[in-house]
mmCIF file with all atom_site columns, N, CA, C and O in Angstrom:
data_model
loop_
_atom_site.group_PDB
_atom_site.id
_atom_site.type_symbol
_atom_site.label_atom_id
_atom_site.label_alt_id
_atom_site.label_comp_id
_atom_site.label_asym_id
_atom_site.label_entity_id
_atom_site.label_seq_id
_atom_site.pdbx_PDB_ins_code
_atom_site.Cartn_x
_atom_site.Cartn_y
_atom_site.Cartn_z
_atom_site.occupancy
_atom_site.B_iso_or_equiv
_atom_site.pdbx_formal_charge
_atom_site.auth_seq_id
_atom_site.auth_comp_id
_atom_site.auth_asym_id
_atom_site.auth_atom_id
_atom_site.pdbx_PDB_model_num
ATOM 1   N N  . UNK A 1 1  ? 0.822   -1.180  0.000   1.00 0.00 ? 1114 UNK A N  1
ATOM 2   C CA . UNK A 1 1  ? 0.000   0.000   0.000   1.00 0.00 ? 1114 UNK A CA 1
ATOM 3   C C  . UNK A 1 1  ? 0.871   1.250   0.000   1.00 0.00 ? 1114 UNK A C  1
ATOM 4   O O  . UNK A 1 1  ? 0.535   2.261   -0.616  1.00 0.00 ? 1114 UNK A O  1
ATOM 5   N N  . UNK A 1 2  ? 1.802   1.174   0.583   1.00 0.00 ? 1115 UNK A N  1
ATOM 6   C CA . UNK A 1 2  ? 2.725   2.133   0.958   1.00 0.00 ? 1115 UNK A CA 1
ATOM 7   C C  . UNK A 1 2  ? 3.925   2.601   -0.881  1.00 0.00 ? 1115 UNK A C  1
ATOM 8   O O  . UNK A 1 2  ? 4.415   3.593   -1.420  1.00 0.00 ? 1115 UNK A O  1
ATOM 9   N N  . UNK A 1 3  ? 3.843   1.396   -1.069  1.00 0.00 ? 1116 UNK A N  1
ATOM 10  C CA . UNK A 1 3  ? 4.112   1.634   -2.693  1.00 0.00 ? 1116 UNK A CA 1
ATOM 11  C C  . UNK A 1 3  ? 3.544   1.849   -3.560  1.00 0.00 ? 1116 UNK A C  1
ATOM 12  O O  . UNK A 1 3  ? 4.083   1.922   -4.664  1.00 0.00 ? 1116 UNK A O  1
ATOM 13  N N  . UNK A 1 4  ? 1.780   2.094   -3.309  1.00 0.00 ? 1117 UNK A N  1
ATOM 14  C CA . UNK A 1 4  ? 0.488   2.686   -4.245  1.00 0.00 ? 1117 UNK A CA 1
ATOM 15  C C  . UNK A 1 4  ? 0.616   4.003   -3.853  1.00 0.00 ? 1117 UNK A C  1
ATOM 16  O O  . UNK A 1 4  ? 1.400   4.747   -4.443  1.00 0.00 ? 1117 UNK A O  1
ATOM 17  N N  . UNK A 1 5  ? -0.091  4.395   -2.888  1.00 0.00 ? 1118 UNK A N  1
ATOM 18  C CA . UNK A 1 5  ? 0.289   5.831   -2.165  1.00 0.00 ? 1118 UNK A CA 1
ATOM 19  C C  . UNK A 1 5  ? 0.984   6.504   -2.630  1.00 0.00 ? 1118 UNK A C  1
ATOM 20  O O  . UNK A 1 5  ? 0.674   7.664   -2.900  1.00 0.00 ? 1118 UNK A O  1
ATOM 21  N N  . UNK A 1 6  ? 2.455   5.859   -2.937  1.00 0.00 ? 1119 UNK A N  1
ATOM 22  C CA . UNK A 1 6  ? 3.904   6.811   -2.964  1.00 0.00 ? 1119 UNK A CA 1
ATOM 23  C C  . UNK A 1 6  ? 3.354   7.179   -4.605  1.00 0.00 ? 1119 UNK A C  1
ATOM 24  O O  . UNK A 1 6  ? 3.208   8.346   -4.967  1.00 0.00 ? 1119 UNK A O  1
ATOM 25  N N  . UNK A 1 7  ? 3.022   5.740   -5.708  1.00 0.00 ? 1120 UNK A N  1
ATOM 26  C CA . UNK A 1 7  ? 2.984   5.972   -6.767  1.00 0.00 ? 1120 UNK A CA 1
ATOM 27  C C  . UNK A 1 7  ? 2.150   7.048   -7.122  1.00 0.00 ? 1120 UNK A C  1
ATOM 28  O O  . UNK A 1 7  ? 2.580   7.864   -7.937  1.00 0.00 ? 1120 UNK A O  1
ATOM 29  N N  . UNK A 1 8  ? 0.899   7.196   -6.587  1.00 0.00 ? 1121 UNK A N  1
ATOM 30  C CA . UNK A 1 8  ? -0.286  7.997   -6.333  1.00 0.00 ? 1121 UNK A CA 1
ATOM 31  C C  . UNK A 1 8  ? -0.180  9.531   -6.193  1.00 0.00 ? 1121 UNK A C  1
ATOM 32  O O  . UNK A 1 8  ? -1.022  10.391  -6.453  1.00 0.00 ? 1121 UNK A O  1
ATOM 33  N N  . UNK A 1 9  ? 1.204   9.659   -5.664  1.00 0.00 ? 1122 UNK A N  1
ATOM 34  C CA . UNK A 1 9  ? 1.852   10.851  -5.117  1.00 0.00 ? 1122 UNK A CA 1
ATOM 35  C C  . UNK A 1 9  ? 0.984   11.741  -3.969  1.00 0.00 ? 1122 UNK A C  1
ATOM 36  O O  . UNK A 1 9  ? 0.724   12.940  -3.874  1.00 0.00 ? 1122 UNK A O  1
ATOM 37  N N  . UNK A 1 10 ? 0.624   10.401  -3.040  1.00 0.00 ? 1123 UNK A N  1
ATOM 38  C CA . UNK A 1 10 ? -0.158  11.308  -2.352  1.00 0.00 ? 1123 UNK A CA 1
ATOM 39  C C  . UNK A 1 10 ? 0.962   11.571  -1.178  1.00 0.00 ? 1123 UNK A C  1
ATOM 40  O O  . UNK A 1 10 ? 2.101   11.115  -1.284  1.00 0.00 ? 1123 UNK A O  1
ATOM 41  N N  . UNK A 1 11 ? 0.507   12.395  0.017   1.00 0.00 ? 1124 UNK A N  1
ATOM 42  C CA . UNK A 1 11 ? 1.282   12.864  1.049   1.00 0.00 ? 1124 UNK A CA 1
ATOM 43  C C  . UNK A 1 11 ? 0.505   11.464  2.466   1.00 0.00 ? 1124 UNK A C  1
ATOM 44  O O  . UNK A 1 11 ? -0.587  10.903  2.562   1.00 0.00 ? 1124 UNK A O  1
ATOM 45  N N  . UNK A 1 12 ? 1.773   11.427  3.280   1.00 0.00 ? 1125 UNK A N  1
ATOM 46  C CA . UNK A 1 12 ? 0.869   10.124  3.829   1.00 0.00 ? 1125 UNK A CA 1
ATOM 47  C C  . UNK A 1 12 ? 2.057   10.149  5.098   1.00 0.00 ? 1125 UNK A C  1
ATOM 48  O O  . UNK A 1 12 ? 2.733   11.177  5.052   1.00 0.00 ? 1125 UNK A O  1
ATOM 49  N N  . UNK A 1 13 ? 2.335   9.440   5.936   1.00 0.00 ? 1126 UNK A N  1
ATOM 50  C CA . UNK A 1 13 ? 3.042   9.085   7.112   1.00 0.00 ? 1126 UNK A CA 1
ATOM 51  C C  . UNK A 1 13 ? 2.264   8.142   7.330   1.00 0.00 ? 1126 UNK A C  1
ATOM 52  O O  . UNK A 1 13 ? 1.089   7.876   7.079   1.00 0.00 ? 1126 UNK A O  1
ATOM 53  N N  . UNK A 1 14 ? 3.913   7.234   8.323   1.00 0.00 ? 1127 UNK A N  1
ATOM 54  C CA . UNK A 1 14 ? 3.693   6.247   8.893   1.00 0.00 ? 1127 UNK A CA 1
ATOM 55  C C  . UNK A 1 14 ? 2.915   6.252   10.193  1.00 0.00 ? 1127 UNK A C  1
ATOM 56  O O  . UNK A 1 14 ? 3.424   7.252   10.700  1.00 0.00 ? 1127 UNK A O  1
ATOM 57  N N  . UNK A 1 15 ? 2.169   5.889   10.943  1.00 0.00 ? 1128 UNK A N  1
ATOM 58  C CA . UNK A 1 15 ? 1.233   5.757   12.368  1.00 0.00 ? 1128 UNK A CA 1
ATOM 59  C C  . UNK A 1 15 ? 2.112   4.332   12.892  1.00 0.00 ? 1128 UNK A C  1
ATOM 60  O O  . UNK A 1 15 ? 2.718   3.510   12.204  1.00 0.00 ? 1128 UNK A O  1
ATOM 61  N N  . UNK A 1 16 ? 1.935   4.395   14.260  1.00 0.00 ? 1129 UNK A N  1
ATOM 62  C CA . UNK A 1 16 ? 1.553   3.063   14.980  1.00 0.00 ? 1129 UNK A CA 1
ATOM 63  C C  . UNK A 1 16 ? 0.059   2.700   14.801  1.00 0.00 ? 1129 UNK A C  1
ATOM 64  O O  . UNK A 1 16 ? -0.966  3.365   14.651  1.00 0.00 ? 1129 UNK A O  1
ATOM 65  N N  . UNK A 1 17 ? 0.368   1.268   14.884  1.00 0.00 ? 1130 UNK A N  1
ATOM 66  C CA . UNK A 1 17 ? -1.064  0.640   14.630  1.00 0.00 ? 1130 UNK A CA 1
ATOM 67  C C  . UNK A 1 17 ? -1.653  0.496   15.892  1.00 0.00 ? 1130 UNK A C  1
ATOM 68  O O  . UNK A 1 17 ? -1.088  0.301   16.967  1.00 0.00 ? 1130 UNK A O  1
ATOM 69  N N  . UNK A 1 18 ? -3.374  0.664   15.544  1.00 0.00 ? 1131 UNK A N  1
ATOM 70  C CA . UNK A 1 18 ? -3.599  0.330   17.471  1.00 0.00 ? 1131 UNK A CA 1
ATOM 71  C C  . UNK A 1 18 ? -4.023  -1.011  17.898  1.00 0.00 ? 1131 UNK A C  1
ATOM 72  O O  . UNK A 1 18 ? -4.307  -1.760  16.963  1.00 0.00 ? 1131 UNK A O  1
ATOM 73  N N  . UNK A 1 19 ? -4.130  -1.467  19.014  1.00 0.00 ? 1132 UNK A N  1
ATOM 74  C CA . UNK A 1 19 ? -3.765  -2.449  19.753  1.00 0.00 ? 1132 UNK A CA 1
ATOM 75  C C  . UNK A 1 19 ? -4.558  -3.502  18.917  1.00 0.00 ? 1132 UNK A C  1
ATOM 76  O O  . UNK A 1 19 ? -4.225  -4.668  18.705  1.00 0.00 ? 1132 UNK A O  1
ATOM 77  N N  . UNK A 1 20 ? -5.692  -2.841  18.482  1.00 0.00 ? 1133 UNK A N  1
ATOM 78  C CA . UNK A 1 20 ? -6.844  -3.886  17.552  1.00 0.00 ? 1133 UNK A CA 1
ATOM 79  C C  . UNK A 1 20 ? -6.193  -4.281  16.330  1.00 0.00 ? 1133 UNK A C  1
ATOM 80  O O  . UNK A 1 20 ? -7.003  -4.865  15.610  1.00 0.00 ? 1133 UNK A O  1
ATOM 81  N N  . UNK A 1 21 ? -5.285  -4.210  15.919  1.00 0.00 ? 1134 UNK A N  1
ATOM 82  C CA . UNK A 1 21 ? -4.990  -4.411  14.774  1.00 0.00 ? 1134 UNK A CA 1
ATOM 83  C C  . UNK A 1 21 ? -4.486  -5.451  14.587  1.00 0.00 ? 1134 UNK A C  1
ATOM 84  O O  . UNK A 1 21 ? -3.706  -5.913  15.420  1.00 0.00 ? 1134 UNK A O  1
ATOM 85  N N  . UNK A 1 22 ? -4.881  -6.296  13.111  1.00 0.00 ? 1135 UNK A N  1
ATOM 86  C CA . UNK A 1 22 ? -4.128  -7.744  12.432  1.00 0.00 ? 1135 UNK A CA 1
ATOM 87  C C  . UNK A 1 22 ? -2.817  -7.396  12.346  1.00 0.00 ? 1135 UNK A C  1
ATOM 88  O O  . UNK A 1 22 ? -2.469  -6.448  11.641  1.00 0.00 ? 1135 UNK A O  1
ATOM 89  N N  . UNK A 1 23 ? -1.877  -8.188  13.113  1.00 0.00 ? 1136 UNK A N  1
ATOM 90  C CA . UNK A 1 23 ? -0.304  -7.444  12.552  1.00 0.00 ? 1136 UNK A CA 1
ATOM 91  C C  . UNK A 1 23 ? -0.020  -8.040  11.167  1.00 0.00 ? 1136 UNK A C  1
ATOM 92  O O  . UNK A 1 23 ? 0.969   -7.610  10.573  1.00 0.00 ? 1136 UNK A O  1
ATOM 93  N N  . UNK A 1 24 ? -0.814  -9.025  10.560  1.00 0.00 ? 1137 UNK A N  1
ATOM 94  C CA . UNK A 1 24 ? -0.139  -9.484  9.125   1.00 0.00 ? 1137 UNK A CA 1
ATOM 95  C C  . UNK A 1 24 ? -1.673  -10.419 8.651   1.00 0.00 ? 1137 UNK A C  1
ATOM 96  O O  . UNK A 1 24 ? -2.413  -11.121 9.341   1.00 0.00 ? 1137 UNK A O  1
ATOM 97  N N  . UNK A 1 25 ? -1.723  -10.043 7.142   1.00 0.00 ? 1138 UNK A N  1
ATOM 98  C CA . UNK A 1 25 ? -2.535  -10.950 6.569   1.00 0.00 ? 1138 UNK A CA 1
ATOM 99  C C  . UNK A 1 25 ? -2.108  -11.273 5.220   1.00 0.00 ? 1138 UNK A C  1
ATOM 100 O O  . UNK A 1 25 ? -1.737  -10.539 4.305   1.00 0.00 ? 1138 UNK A O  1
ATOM 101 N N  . UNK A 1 26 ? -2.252  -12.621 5.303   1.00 0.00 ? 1139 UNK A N  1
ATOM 102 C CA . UNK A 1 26 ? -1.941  -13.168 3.913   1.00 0.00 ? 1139 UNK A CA 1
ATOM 103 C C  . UNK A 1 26 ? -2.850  -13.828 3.460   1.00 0.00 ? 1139 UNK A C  1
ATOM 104 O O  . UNK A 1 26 ? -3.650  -14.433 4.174   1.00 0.00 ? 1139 UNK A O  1
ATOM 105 N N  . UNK A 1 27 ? -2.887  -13.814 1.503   1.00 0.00 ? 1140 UNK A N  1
ATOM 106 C CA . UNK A 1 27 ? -3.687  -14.363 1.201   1.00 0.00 ? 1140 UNK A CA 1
ATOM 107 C C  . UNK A 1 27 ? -3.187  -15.247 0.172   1.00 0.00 ? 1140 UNK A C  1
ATOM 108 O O  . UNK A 1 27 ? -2.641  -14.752 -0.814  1.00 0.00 ? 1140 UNK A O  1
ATOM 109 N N  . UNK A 1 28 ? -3.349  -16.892 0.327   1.00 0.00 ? 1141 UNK A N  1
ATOM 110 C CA . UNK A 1 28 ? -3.019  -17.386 -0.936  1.00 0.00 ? 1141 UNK A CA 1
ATOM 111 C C  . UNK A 1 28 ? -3.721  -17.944 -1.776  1.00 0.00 ? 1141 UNK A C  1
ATOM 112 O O  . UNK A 1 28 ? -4.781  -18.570 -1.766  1.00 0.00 ? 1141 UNK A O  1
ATOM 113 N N  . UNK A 1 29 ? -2.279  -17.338 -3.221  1.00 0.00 ? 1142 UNK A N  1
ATOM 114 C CA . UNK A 1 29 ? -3.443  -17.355 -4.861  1.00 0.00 ? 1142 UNK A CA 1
ATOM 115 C C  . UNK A 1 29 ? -2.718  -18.313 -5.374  1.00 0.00 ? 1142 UNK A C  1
ATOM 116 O O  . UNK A 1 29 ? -2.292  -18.213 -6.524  1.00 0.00 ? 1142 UNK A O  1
ATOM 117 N N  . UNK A 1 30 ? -2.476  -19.339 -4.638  1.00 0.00 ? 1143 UNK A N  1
ATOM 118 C CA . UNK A 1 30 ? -2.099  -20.450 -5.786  1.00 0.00 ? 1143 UNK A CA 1
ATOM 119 C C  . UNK A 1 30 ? -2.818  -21.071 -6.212  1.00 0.00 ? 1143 UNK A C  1
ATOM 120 O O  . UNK A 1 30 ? -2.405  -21.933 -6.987  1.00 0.00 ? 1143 UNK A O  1
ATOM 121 N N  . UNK A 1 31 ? -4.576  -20.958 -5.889  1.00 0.00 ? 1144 UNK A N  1
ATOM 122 C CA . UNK A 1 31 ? -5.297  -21.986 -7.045  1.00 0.00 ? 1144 UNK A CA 1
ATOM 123 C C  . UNK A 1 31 ? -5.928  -20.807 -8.035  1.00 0.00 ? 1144 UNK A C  1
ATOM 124 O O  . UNK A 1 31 ? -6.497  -21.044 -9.101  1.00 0.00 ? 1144 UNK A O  1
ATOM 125 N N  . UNK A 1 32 ? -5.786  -19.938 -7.658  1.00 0.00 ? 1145 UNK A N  1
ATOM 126 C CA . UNK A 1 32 ? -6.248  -18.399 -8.423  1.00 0.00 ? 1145 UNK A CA 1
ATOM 127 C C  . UNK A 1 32 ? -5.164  -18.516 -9.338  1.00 0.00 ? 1145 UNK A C  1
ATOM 128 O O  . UNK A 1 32 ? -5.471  -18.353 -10.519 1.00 0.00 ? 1145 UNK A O  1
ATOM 129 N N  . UNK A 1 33 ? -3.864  -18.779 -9.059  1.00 0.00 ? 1146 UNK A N  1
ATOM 130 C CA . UNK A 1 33 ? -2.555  -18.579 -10.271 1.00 0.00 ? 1146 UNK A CA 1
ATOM 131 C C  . UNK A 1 33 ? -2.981  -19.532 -11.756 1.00 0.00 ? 1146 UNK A C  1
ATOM 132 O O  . UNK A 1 33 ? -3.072  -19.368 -12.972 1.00 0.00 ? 1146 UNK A O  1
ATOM 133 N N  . UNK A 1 34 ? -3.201  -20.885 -10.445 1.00 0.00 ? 1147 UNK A N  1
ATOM 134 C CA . UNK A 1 34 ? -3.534  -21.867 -11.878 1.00 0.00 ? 1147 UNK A CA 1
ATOM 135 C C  . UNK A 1 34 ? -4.965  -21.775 -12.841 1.00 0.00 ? 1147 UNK A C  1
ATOM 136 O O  . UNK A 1 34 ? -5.135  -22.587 -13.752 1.00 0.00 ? 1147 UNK A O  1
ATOM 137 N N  . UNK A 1 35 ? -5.974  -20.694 -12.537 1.00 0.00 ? 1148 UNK A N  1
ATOM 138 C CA . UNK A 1 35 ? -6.827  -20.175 -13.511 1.00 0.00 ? 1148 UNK A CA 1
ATOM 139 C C  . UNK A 1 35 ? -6.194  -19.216 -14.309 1.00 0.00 ? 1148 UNK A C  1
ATOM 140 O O  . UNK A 1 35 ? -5.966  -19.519 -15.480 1.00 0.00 ? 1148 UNK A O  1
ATOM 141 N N  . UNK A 1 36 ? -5.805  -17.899 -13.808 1.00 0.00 ? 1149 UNK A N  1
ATOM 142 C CA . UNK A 1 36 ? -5.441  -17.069 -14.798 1.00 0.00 ? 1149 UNK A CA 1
ATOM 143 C C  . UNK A 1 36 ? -4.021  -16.598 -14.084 1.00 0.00 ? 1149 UNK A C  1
ATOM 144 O O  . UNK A 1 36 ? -3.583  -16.646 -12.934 1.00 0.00 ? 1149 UNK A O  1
ATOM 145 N N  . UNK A 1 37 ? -3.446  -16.034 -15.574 1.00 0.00 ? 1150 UNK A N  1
ATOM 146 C CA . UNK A 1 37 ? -1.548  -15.150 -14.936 1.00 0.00 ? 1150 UNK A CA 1
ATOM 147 C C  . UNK A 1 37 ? -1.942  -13.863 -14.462 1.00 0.00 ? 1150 UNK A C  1
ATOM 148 O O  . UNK A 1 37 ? -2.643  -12.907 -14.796 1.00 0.00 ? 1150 UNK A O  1
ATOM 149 N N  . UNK A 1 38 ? -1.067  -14.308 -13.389 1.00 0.00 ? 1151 UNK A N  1
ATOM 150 C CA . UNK A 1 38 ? -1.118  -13.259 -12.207 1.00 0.00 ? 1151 UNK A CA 1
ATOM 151 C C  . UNK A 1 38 ? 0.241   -12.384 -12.380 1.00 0.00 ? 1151 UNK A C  1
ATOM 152 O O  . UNK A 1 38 ? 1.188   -12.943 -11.828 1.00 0.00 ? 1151 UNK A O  1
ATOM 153 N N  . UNK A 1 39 ? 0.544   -11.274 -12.944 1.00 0.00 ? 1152 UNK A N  1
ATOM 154 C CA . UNK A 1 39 ? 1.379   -10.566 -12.889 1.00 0.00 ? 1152 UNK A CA 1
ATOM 155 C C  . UNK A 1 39 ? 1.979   -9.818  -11.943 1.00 0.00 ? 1152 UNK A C  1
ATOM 156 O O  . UNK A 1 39 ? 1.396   -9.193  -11.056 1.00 0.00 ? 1152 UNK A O  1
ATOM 157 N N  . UNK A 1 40 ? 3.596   -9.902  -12.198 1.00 0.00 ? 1153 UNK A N  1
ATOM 158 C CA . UNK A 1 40 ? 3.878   -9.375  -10.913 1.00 0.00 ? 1153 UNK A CA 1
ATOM 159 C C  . UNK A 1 40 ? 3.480   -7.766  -10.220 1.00 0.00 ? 1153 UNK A C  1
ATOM 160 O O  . UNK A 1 40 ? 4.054   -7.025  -11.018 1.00 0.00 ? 1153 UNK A O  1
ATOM 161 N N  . UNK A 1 41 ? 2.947   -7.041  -9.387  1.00 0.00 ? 1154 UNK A N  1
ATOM 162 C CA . UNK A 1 41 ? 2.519   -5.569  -8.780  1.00 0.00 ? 1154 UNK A CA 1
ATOM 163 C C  . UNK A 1 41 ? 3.342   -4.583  -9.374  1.00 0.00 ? 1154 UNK A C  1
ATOM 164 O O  . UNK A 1 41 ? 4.361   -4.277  -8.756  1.00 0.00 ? 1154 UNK A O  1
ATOM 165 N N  . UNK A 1 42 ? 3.096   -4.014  -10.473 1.00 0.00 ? 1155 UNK A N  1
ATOM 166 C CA . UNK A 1 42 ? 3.786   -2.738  -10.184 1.00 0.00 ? 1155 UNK A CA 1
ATOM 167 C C  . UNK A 1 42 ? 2.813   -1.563  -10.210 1.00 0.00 ? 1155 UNK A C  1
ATOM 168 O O  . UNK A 1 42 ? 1.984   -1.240  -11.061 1.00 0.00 ? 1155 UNK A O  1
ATOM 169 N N  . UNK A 1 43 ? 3.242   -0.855  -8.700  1.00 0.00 ? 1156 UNK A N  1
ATOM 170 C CA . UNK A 1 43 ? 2.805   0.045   -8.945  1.00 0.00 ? 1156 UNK A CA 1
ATOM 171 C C  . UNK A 1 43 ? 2.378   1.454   -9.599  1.00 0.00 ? 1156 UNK A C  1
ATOM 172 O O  . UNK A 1 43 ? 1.158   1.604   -9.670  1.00 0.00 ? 1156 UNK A O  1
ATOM 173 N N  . UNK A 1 44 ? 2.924   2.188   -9.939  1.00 0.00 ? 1157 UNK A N  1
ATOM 174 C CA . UNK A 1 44 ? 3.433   2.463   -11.125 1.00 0.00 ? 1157 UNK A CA 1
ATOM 175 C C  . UNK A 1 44 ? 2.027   2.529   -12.437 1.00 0.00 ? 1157 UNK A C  1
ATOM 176 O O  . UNK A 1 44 ? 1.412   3.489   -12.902 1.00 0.00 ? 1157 UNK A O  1
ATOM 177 N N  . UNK A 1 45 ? 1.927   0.903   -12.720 1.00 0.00 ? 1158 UNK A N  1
ATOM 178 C CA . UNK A 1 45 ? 1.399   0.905   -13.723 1.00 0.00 ? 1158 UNK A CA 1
ATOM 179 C C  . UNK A 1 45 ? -0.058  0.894   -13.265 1.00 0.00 ? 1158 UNK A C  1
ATOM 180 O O  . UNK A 1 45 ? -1.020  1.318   -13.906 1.00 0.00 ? 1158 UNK A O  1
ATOM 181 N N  . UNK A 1 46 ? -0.064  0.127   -11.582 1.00 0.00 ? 1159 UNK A N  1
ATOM 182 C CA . UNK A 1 46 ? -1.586  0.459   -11.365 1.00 0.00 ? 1159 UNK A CA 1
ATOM 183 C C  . UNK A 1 46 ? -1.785  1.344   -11.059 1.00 0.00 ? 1159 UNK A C  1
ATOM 184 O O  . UNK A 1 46 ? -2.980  1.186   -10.810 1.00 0.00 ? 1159 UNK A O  1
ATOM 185 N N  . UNK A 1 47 ? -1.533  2.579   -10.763 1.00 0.00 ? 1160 UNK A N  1
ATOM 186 C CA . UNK A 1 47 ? -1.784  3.746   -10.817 1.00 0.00 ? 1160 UNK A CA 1
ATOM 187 C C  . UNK A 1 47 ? -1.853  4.613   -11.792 1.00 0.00 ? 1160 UNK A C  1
ATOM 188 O O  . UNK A 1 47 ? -2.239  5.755   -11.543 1.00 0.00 ? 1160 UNK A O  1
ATOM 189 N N  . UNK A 1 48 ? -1.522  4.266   -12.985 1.00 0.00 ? 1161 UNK A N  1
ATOM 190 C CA . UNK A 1 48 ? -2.106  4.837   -14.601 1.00 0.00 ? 1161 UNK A CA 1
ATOM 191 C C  . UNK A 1 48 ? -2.813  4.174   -14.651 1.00 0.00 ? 1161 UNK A C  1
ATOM 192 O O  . UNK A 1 48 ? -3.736  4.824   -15.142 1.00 0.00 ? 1161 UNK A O  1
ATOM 193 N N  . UNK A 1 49 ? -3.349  2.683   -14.412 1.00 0.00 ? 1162 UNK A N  1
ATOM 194 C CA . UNK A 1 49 ? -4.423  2.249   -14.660 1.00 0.00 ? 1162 UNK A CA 1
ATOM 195 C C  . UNK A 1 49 ? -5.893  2.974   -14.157 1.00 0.00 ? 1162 UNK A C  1
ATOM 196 O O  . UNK A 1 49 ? -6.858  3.338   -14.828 1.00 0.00 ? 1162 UNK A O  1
ATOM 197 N N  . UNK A 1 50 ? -5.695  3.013   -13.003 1.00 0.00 ? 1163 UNK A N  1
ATOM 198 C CA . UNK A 1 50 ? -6.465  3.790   -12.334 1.00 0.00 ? 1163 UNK A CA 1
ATOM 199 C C  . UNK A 1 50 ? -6.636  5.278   -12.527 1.00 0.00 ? 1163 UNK A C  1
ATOM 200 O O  . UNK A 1 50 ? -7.750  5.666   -12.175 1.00 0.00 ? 1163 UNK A O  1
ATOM 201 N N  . UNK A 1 51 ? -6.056  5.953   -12.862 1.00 0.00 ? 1164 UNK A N  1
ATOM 202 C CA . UNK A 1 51 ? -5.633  7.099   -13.611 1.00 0.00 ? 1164 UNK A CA 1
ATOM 203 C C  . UNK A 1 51 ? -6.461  7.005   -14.746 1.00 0.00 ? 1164 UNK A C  1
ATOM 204 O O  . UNK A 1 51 ? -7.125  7.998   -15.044 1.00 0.00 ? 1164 UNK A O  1
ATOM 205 N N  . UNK A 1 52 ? -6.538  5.987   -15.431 1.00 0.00 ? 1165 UNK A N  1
ATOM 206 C CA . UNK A 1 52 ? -7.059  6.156   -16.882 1.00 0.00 ? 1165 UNK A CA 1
ATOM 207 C C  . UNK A 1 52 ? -8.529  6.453   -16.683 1.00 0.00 ? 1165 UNK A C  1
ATOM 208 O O  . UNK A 1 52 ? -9.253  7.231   -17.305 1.00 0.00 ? 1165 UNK A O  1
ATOM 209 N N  . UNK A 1 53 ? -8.773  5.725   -15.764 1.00 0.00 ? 1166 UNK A N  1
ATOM 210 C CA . UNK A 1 53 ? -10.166 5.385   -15.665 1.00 0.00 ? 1166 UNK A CA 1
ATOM 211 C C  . UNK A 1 53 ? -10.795 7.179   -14.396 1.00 0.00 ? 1166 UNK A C  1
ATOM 212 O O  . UNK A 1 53 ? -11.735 7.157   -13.601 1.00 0.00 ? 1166 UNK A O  1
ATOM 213 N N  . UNK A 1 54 ? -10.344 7.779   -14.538 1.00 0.00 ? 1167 UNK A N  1
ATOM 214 C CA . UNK A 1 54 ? -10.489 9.185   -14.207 1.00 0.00 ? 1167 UNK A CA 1
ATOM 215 C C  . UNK A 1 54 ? -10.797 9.372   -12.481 1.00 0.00 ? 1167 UNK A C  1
ATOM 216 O O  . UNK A 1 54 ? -11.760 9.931   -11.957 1.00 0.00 ? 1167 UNK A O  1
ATOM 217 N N  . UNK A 1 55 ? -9.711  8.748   -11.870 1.00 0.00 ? 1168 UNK A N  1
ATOM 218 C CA . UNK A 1 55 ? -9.344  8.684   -10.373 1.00 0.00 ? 1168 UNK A CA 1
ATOM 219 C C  . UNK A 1 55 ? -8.615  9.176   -10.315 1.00 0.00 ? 1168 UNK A C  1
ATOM 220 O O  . UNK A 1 55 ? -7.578  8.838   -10.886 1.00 0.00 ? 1168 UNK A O  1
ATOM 221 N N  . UNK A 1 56 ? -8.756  10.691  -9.313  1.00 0.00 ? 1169 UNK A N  1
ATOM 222 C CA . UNK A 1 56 ? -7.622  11.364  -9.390  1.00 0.00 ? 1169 UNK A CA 1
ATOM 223 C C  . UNK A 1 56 ? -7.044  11.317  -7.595  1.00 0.00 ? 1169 UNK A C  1
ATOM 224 O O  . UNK A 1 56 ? -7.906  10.796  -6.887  1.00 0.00 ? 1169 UNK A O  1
ATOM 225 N N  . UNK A 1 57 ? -6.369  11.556  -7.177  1.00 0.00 ? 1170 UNK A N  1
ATOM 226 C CA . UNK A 1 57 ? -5.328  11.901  -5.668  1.00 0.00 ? 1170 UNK A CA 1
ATOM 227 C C  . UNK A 1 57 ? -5.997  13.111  -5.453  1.00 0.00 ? 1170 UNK A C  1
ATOM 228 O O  . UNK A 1 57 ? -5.689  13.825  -4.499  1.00 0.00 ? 1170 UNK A O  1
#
């Protein structure tokens, strides 16, 4: 997220998280991989993607 944001060029800081918080979630796409290619994240490009589609920061 912190590498969407940056791409996004928004303004942002780090917080402590509060006590309620998941310290980690993962999700796995290995039977999601073997339907369709899963490309690797760049941000970057999802953020022109999103961009295109007239989402602005």
């Amino acid at each position: 997220m912190a590498d969407l944001l940056t791409a996004a060029g928004a303004t942002w800081n780090w917080q402590p998280a509060p006590v309620t918080a998941i310290p980690a979630l993962d999700m796995d796409l290995t039977k999601l991989q073997h339907l369709i290619a899963m490309p690797d994240a760049d941000p970057i490009a999802i953020m022109a993607e999103v961009r295109a589609t007239g989402w602005q920061a």
